[in-house]
Short mmCIF file of the N, C-alpha and C atoms (twelve columns), coordinates in Angstrom:
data_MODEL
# 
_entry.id   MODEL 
# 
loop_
_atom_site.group_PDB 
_atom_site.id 
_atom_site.type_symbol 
_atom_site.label_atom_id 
_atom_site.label_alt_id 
_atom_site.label_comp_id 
_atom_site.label_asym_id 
_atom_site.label_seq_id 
_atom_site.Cartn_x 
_atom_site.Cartn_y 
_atom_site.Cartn_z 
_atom_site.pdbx_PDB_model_num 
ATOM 1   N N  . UNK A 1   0.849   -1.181 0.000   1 
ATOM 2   C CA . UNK A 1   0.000   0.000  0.000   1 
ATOM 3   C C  . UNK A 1   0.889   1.237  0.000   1 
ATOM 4   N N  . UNK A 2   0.418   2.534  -0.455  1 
ATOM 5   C CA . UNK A 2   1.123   3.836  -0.425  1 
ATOM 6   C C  . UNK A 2   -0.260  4.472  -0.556  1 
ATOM 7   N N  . UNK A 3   0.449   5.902  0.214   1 
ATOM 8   C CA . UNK A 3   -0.659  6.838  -0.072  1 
ATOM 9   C C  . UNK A 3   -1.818  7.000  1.274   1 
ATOM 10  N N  . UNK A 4   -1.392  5.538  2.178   1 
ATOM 11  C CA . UNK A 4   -2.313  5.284  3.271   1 
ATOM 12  C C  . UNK A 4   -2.379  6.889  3.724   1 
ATOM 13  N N  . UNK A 5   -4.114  6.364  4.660   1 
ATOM 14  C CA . UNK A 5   -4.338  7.425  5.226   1 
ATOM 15  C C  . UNK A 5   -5.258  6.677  6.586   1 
ATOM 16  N N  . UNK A 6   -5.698  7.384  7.703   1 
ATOM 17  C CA . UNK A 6   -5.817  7.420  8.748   1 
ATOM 18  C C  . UNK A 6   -7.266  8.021  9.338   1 
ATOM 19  N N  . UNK A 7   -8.110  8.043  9.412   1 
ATOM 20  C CA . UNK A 7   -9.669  8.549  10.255  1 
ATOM 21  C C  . UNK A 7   -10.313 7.380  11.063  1 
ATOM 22  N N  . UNK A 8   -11.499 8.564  11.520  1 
ATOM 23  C CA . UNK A 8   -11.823 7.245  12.634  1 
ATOM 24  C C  . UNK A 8   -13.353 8.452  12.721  1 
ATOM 25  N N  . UNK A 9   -14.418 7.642  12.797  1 
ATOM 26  C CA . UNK A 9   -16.017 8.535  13.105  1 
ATOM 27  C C  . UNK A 9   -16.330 7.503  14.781  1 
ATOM 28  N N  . UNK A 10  -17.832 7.999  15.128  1 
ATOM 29  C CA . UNK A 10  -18.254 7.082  16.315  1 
ATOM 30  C C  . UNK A 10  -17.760 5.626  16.011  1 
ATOM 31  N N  . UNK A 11  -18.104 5.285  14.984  1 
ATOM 32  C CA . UNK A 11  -18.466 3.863  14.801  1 
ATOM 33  C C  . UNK A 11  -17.189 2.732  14.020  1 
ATOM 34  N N  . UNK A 12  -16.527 3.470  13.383  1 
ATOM 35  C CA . UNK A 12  -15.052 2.898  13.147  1 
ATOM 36  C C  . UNK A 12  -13.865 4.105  12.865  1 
ATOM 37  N N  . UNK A 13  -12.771 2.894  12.533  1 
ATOM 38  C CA . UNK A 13  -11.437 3.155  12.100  1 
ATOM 39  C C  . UNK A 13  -11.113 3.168  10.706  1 
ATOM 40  N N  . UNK A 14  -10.681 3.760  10.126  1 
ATOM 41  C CA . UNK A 14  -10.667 3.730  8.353   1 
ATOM 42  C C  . UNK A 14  -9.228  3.945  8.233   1 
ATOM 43  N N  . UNK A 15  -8.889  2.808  7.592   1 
ATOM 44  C CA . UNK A 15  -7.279  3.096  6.755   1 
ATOM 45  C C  . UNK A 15  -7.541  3.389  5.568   1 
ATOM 46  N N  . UNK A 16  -6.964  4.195  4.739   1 
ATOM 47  C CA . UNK A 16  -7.524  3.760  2.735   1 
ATOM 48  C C  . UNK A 16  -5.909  3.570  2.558   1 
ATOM 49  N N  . UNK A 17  -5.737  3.150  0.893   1 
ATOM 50  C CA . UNK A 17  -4.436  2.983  0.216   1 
ATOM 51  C C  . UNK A 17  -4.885  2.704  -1.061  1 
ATOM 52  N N  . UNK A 18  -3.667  2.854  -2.182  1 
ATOM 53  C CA . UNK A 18  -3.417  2.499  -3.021  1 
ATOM 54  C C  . UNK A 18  -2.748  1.501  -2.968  1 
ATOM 55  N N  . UNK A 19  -3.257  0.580  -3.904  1 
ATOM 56  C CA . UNK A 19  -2.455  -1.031 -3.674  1 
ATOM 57  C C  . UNK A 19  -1.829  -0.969 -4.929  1 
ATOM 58  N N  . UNK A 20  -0.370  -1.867 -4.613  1 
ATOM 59  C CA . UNK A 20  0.804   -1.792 -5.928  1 
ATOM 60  C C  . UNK A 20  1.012   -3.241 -5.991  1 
ATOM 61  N N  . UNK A 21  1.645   -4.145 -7.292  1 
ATOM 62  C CA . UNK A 21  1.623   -4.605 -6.717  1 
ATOM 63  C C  . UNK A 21  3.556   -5.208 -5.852  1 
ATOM 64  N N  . UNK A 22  3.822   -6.386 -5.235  1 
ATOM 65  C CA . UNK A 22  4.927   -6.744 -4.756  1 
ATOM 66  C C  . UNK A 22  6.054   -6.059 -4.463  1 
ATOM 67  N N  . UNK A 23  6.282   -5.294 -6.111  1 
ATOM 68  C CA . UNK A 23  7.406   -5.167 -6.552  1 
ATOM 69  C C  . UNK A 23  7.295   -3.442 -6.596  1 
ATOM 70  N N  . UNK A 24  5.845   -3.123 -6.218  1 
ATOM 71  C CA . UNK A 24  5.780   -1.774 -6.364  1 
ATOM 72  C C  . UNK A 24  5.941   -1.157 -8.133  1 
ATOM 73  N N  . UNK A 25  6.020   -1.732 -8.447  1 
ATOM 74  C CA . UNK A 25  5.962   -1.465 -10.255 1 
ATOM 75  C C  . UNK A 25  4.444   -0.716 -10.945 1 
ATOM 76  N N  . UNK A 26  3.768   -1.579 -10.074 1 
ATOM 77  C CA . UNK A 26  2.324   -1.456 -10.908 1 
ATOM 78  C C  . UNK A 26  1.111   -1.397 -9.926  1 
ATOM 79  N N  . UNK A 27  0.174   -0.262 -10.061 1 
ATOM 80  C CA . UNK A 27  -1.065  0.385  -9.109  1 
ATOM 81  C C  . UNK A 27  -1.738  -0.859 -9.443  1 
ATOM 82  N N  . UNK A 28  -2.476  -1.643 -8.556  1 
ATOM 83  C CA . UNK A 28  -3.691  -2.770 -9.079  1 
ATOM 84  C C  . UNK A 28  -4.528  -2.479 -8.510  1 
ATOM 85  N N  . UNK A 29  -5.106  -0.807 -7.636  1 
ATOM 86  C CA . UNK A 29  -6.323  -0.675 -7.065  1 
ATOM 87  C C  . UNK A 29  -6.130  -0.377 -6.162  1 
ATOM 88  N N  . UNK A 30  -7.246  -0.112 -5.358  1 
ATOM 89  C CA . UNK A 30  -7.501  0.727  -3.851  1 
ATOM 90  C C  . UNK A 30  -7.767  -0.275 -2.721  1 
ATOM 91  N N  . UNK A 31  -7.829  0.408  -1.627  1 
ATOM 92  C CA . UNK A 31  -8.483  -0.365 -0.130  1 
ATOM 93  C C  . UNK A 31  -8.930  0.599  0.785   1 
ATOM 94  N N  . UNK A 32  -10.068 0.067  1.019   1 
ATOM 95  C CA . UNK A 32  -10.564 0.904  2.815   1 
ATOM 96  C C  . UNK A 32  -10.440 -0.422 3.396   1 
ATOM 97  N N  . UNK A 33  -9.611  -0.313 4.591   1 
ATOM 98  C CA . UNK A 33  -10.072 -1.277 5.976   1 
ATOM 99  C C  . UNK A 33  -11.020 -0.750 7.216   1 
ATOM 100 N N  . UNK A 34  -11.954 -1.460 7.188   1 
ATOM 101 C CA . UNK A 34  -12.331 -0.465 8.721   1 
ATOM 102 C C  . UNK A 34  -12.613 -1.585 9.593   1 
ATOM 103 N N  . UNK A 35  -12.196 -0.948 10.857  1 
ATOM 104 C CA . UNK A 35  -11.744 -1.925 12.446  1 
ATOM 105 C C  . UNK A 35  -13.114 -1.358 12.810  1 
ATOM 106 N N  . UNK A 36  -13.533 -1.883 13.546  1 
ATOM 107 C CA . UNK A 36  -14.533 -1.794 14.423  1 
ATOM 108 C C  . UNK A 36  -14.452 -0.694 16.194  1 
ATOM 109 N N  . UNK A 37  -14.690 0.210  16.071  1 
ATOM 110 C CA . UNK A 37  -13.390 1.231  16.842  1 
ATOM 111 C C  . UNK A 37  -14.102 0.569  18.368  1 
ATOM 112 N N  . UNK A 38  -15.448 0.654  18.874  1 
ATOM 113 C CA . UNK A 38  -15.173 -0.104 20.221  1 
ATOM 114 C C  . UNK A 38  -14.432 -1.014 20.227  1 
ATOM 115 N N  . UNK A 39  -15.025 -2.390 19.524  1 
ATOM 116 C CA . UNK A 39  -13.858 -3.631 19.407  1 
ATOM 117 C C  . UNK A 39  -12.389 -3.068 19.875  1 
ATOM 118 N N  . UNK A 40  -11.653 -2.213 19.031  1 
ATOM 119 C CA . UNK A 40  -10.265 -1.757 19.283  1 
ATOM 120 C C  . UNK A 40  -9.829  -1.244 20.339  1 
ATOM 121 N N  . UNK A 41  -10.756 -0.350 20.902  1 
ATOM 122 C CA . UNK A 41  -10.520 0.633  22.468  1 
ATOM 123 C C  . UNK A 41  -10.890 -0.555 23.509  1 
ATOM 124 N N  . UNK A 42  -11.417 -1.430 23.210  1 
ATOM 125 C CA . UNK A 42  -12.109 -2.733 24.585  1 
ATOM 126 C C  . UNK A 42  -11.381 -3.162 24.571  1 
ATOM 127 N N  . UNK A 43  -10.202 -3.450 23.681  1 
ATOM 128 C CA . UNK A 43  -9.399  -4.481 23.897  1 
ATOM 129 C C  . UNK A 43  -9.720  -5.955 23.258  1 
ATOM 130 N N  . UNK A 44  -11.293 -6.072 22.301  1 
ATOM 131 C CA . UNK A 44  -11.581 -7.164 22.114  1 
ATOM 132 C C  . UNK A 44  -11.291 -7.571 21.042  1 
ATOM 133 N N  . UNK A 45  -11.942 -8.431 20.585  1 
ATOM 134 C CA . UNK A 45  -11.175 -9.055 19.021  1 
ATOM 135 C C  . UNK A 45  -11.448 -8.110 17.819  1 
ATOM 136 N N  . UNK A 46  -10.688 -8.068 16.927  1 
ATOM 137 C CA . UNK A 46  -11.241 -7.027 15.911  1 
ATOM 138 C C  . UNK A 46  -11.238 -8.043 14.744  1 
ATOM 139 N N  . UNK A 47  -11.934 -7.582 13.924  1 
ATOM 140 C CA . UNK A 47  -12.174 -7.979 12.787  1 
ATOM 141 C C  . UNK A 47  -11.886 -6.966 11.192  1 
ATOM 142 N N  . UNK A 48  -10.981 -6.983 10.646  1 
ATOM 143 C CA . UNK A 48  -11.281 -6.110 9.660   1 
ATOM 144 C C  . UNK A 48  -12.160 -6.638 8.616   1 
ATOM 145 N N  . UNK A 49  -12.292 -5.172 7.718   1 
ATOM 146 C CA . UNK A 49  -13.559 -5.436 7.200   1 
ATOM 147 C C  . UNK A 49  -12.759 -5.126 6.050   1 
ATOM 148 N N  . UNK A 50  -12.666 -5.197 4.558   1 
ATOM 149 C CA . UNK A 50  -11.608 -4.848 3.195   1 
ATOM 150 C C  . UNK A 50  -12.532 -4.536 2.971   1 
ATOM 151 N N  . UNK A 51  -12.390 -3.054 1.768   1 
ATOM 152 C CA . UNK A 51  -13.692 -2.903 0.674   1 
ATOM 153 C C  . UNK A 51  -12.334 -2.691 -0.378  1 
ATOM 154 N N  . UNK A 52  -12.675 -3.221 -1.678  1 
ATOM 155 C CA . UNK A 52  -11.537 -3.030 -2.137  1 
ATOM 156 C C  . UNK A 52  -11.918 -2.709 -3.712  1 
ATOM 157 N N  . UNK A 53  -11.331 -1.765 -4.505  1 
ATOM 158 C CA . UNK A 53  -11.266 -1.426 -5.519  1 
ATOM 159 C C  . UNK A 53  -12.595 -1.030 -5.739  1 
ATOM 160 N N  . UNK A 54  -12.667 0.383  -5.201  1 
ATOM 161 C CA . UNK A 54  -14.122 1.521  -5.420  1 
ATOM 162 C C  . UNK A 54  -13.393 1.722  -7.230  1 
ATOM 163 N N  . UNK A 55  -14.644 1.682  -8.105  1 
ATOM 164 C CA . UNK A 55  -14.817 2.123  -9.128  1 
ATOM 165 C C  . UNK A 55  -15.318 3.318  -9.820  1 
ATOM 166 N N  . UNK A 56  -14.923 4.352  -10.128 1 
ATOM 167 C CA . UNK A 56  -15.170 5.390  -10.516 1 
ATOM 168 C C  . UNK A 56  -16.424 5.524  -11.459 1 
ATOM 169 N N  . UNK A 57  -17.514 6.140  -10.891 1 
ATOM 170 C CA . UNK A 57  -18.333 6.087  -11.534 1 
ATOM 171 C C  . UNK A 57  -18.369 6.525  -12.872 1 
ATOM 172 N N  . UNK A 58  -18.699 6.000  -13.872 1 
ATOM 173 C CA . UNK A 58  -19.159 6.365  -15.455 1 
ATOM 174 C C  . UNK A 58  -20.021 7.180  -15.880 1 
ATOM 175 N N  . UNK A 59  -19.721 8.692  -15.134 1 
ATOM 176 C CA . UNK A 59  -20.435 9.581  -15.608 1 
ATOM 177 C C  . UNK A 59  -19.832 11.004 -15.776 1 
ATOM 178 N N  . UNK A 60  -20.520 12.349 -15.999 1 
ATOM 179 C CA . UNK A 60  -19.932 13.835 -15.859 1 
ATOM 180 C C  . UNK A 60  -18.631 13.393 -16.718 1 
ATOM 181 N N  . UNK A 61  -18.479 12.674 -17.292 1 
ATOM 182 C CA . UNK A 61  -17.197 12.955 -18.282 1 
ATOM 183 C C  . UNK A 61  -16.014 12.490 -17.762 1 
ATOM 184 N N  . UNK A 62  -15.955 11.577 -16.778 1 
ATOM 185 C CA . UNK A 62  -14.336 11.888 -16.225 1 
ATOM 186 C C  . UNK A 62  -13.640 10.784 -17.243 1 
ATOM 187 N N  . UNK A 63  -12.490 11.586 -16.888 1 
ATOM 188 C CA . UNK A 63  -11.511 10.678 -17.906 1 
ATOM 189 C C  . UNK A 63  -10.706 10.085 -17.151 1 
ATOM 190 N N  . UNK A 64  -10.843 8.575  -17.113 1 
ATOM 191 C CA . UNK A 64  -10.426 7.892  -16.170 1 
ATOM 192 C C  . UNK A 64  -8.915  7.422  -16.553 1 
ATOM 193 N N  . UNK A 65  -8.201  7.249  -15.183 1 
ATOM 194 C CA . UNK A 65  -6.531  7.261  -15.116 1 
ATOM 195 C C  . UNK A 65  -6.254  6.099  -15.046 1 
ATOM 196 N N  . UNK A 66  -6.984  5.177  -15.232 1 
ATOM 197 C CA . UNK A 66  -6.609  3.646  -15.782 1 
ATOM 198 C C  . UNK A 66  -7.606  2.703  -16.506 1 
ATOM 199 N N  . UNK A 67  -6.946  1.667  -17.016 1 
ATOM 200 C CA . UNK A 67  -7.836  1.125  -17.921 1 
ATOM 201 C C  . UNK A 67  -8.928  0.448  -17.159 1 
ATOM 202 N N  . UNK A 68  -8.559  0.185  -15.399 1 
ATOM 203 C CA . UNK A 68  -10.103 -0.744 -15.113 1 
ATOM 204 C C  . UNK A 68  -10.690 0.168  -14.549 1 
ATOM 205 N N  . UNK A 69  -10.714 1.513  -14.926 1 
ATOM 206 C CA . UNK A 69  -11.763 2.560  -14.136 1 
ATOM 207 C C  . UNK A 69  -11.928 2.657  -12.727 1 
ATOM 208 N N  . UNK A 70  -10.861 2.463  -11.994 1 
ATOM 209 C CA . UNK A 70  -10.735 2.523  -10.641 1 
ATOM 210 C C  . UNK A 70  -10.274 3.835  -9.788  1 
ATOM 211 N N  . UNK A 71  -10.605 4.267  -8.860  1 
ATOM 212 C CA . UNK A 71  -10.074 4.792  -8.050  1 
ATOM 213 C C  . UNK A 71  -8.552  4.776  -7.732  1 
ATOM 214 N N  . UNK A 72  -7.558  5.668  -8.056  1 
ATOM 215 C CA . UNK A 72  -6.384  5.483  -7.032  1 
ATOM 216 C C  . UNK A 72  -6.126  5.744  -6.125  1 
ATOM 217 N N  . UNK A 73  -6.414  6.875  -5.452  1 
ATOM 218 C CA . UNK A 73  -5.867  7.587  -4.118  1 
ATOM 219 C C  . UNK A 73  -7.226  7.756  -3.936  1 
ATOM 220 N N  . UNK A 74  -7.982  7.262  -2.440  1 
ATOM 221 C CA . UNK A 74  -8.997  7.550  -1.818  1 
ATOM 222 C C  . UNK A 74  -8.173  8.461  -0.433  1 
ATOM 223 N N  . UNK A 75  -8.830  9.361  -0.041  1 
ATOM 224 C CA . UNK A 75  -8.349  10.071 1.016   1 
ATOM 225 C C  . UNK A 75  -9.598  9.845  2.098   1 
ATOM 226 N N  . UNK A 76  -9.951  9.839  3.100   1 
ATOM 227 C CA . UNK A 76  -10.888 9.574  3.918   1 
ATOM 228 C C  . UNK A 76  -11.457 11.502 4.369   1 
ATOM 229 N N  . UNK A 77  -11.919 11.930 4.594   1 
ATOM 230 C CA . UNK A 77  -12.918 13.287 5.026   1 
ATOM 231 C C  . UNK A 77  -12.862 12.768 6.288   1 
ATOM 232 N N  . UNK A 78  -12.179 14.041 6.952   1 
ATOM 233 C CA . UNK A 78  -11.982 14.572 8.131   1 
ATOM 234 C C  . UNK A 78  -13.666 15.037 8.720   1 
ATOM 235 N N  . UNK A 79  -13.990 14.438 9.786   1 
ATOM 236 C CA . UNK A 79  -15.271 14.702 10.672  1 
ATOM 237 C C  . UNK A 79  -14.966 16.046 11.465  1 
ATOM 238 N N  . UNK A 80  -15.261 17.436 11.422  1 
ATOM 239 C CA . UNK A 80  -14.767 18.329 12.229  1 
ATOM 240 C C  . UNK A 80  -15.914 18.705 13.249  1 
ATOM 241 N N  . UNK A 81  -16.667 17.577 13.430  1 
ATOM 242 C CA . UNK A 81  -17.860 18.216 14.575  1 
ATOM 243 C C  . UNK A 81  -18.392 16.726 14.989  1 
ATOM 244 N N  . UNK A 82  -19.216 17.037 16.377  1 
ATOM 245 C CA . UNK A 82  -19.672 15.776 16.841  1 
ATOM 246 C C  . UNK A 82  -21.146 15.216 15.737  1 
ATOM 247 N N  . UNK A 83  -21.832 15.989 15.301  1 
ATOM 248 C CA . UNK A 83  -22.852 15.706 14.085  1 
ATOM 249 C C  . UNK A 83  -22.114 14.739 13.357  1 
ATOM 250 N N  . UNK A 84  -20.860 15.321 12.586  1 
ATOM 251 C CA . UNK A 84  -20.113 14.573 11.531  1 
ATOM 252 C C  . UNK A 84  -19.719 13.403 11.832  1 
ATOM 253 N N  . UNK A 85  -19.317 13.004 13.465  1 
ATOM 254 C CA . UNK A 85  -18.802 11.740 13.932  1 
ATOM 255 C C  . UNK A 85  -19.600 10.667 13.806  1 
ATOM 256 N N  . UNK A 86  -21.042 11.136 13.877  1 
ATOM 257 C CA . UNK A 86  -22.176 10.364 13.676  1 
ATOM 258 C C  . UNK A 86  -22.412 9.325  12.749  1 
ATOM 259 N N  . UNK A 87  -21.337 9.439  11.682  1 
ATOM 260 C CA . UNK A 87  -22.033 8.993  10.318  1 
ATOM 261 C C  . UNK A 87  -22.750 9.960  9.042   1 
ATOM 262 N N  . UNK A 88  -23.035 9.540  7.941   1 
ATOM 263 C CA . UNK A 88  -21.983 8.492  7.447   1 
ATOM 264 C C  . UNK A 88  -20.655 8.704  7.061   1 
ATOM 265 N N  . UNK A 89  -19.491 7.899  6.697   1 
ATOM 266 C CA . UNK A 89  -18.286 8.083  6.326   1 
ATOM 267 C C  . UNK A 89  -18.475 8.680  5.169   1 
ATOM 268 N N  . UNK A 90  -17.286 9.709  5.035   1 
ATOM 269 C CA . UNK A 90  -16.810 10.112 3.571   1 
ATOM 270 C C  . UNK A 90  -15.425 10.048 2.835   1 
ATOM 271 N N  . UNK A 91  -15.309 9.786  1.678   1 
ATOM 272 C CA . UNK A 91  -13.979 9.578  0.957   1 
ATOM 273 C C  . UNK A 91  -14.003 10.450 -0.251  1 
ATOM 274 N N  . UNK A 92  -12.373 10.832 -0.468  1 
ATOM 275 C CA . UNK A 92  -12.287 11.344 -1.511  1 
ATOM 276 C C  . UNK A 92  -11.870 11.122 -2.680  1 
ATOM 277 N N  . UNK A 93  -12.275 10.993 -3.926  1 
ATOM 278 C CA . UNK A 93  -10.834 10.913 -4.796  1 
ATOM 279 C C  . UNK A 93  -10.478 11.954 -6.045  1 
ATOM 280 N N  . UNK A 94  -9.958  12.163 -6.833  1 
ATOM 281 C CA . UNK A 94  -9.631  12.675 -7.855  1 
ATOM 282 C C  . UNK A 94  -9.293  12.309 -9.040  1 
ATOM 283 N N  . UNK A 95  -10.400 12.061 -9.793  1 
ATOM 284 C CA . UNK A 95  -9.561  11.482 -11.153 1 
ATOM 285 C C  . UNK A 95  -9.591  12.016 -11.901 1 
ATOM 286 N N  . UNK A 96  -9.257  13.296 -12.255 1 
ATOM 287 C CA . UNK A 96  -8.621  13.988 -13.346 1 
ATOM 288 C C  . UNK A 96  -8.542  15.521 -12.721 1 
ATOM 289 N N  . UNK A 97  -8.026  16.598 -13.325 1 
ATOM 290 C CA . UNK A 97  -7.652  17.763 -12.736 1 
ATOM 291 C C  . UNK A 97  -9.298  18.560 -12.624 1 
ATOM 292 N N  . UNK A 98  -10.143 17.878 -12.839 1 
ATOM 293 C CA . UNK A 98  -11.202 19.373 -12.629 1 
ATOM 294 C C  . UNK A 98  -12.539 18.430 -11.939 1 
ATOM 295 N N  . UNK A 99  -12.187 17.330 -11.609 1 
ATOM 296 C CA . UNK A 99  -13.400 16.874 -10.924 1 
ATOM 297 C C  . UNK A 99  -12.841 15.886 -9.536  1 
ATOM 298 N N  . UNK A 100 -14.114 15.508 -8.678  1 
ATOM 299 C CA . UNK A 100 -13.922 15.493 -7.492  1 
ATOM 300 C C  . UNK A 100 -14.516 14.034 -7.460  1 
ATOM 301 N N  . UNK A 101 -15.161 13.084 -6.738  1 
ATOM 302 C CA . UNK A 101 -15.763 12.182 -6.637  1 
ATOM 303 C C  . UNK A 101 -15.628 11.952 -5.087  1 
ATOM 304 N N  . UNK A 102 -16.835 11.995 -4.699  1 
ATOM 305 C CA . UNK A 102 -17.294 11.561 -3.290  1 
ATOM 306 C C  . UNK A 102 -17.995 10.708 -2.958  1 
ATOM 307 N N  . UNK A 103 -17.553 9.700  -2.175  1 
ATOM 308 C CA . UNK A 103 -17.818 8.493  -1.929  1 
ATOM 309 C C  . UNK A 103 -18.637 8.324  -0.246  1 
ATOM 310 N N  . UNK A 104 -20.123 8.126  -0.360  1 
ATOM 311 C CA . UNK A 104 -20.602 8.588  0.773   1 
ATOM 312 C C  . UNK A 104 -20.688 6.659  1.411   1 
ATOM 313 N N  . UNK A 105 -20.054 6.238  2.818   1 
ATOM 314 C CA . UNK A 105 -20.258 4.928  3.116   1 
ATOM 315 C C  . UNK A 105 -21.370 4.742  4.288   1 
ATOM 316 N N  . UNK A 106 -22.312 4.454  4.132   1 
ATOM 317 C CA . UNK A 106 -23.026 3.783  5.371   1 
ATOM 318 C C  . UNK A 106 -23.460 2.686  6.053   1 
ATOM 319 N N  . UNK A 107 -23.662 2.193  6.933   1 
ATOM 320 C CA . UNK A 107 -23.362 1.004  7.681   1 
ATOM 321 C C  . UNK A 107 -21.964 0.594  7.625   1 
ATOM 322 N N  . UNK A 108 -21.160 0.905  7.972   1 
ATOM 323 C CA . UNK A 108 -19.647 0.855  7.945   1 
ATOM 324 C C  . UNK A 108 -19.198 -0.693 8.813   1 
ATOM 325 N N  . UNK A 109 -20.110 -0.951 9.604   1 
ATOM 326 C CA . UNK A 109 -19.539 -2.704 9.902   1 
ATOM 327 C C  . UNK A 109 -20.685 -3.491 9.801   1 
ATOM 328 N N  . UNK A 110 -21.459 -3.509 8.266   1 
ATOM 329 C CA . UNK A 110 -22.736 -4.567 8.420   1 
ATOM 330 C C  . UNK A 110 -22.654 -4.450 7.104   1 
ATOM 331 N N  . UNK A 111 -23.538 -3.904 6.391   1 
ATOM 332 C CA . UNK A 111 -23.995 -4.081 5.049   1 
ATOM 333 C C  . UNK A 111 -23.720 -2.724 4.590   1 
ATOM 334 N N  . UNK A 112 -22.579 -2.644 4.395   1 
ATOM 335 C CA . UNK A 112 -22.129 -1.602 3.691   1 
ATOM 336 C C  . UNK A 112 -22.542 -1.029 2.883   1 
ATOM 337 N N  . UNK A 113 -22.737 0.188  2.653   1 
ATOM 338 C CA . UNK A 113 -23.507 0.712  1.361   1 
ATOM 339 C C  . UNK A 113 -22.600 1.742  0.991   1 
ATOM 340 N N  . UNK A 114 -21.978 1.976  -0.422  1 
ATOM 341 C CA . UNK A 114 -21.365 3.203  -0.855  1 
ATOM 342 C C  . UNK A 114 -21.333 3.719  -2.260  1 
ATOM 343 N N  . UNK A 115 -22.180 4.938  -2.060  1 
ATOM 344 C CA . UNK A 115 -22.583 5.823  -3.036  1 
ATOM 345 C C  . UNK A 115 -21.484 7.415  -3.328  1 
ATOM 346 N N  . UNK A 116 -21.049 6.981  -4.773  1 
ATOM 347 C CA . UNK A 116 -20.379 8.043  -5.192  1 
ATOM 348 C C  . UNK A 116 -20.986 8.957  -5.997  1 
ATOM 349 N N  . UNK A 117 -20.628 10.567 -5.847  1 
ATOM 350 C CA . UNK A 117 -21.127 11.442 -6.160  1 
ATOM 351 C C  . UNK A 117 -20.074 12.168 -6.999  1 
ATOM 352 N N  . UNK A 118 -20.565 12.559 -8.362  1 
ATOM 353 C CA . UNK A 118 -19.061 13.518 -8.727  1 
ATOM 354 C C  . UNK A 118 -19.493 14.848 -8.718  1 
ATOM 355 N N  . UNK A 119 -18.131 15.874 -8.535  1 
ATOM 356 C CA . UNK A 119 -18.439 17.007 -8.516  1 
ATOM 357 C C  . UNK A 119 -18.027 17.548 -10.026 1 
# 
């Protein structure tokens, strides 16, 4: 992985990355992990959870930076208030110089749901 990044809301822990692969030669896609953040502070067993290789949605024109239409660099959105800690998660990415794509996640340790939005 490169590129990792670091957040955490009420309800989990979020790593993201760009995945390379072995040899570091070649991008093969993205990752969110998310820990279960009581689990982690209790001391009890954790479980990670992989979501792996968010796909850039096929719309607003973007011109995508690889051939399997993937995401490279997800950045996770900083929660700056107790509202925001609440839920749901947000991610960022960028695939090309003039657009944005936001990746809204909810239920973050059950049935995940994640809806991207481009700007």
């Amino acid at each position: 992985m490169d590129f990792e990044s670091l957040n955490y809301d009420n309800k989990a822990i979020y790593v993201t990355g760009r995945m390379r692969t072995a040899t570091g030669s070649l991008v093969v896609g993205n990752r969110i992990v998310i820990i279960d953040k009581a689990a982690a502070l209790n001391g009890g067993t954790v479980t990670l959870i992989f979501i792996d290789d968010l796909a850039l949605p096929n719309s607003a024109g973007l011109a995508l930076p690889n051939s399997a239409g993937l995401a490279e660099i997800i950045k996770p959105v900083e929660p700056l208030d107790a509202a925001a800690l609440s839920g749901p998660a947000f991610f960022l990415t960028q695939p090309g110089n003039n657009k944005l794509v936001l990746y809204t996640l909810t239920h973050p340790l059950g049935a995940h749901n994640i809806t991207p939005t481009t700007s």
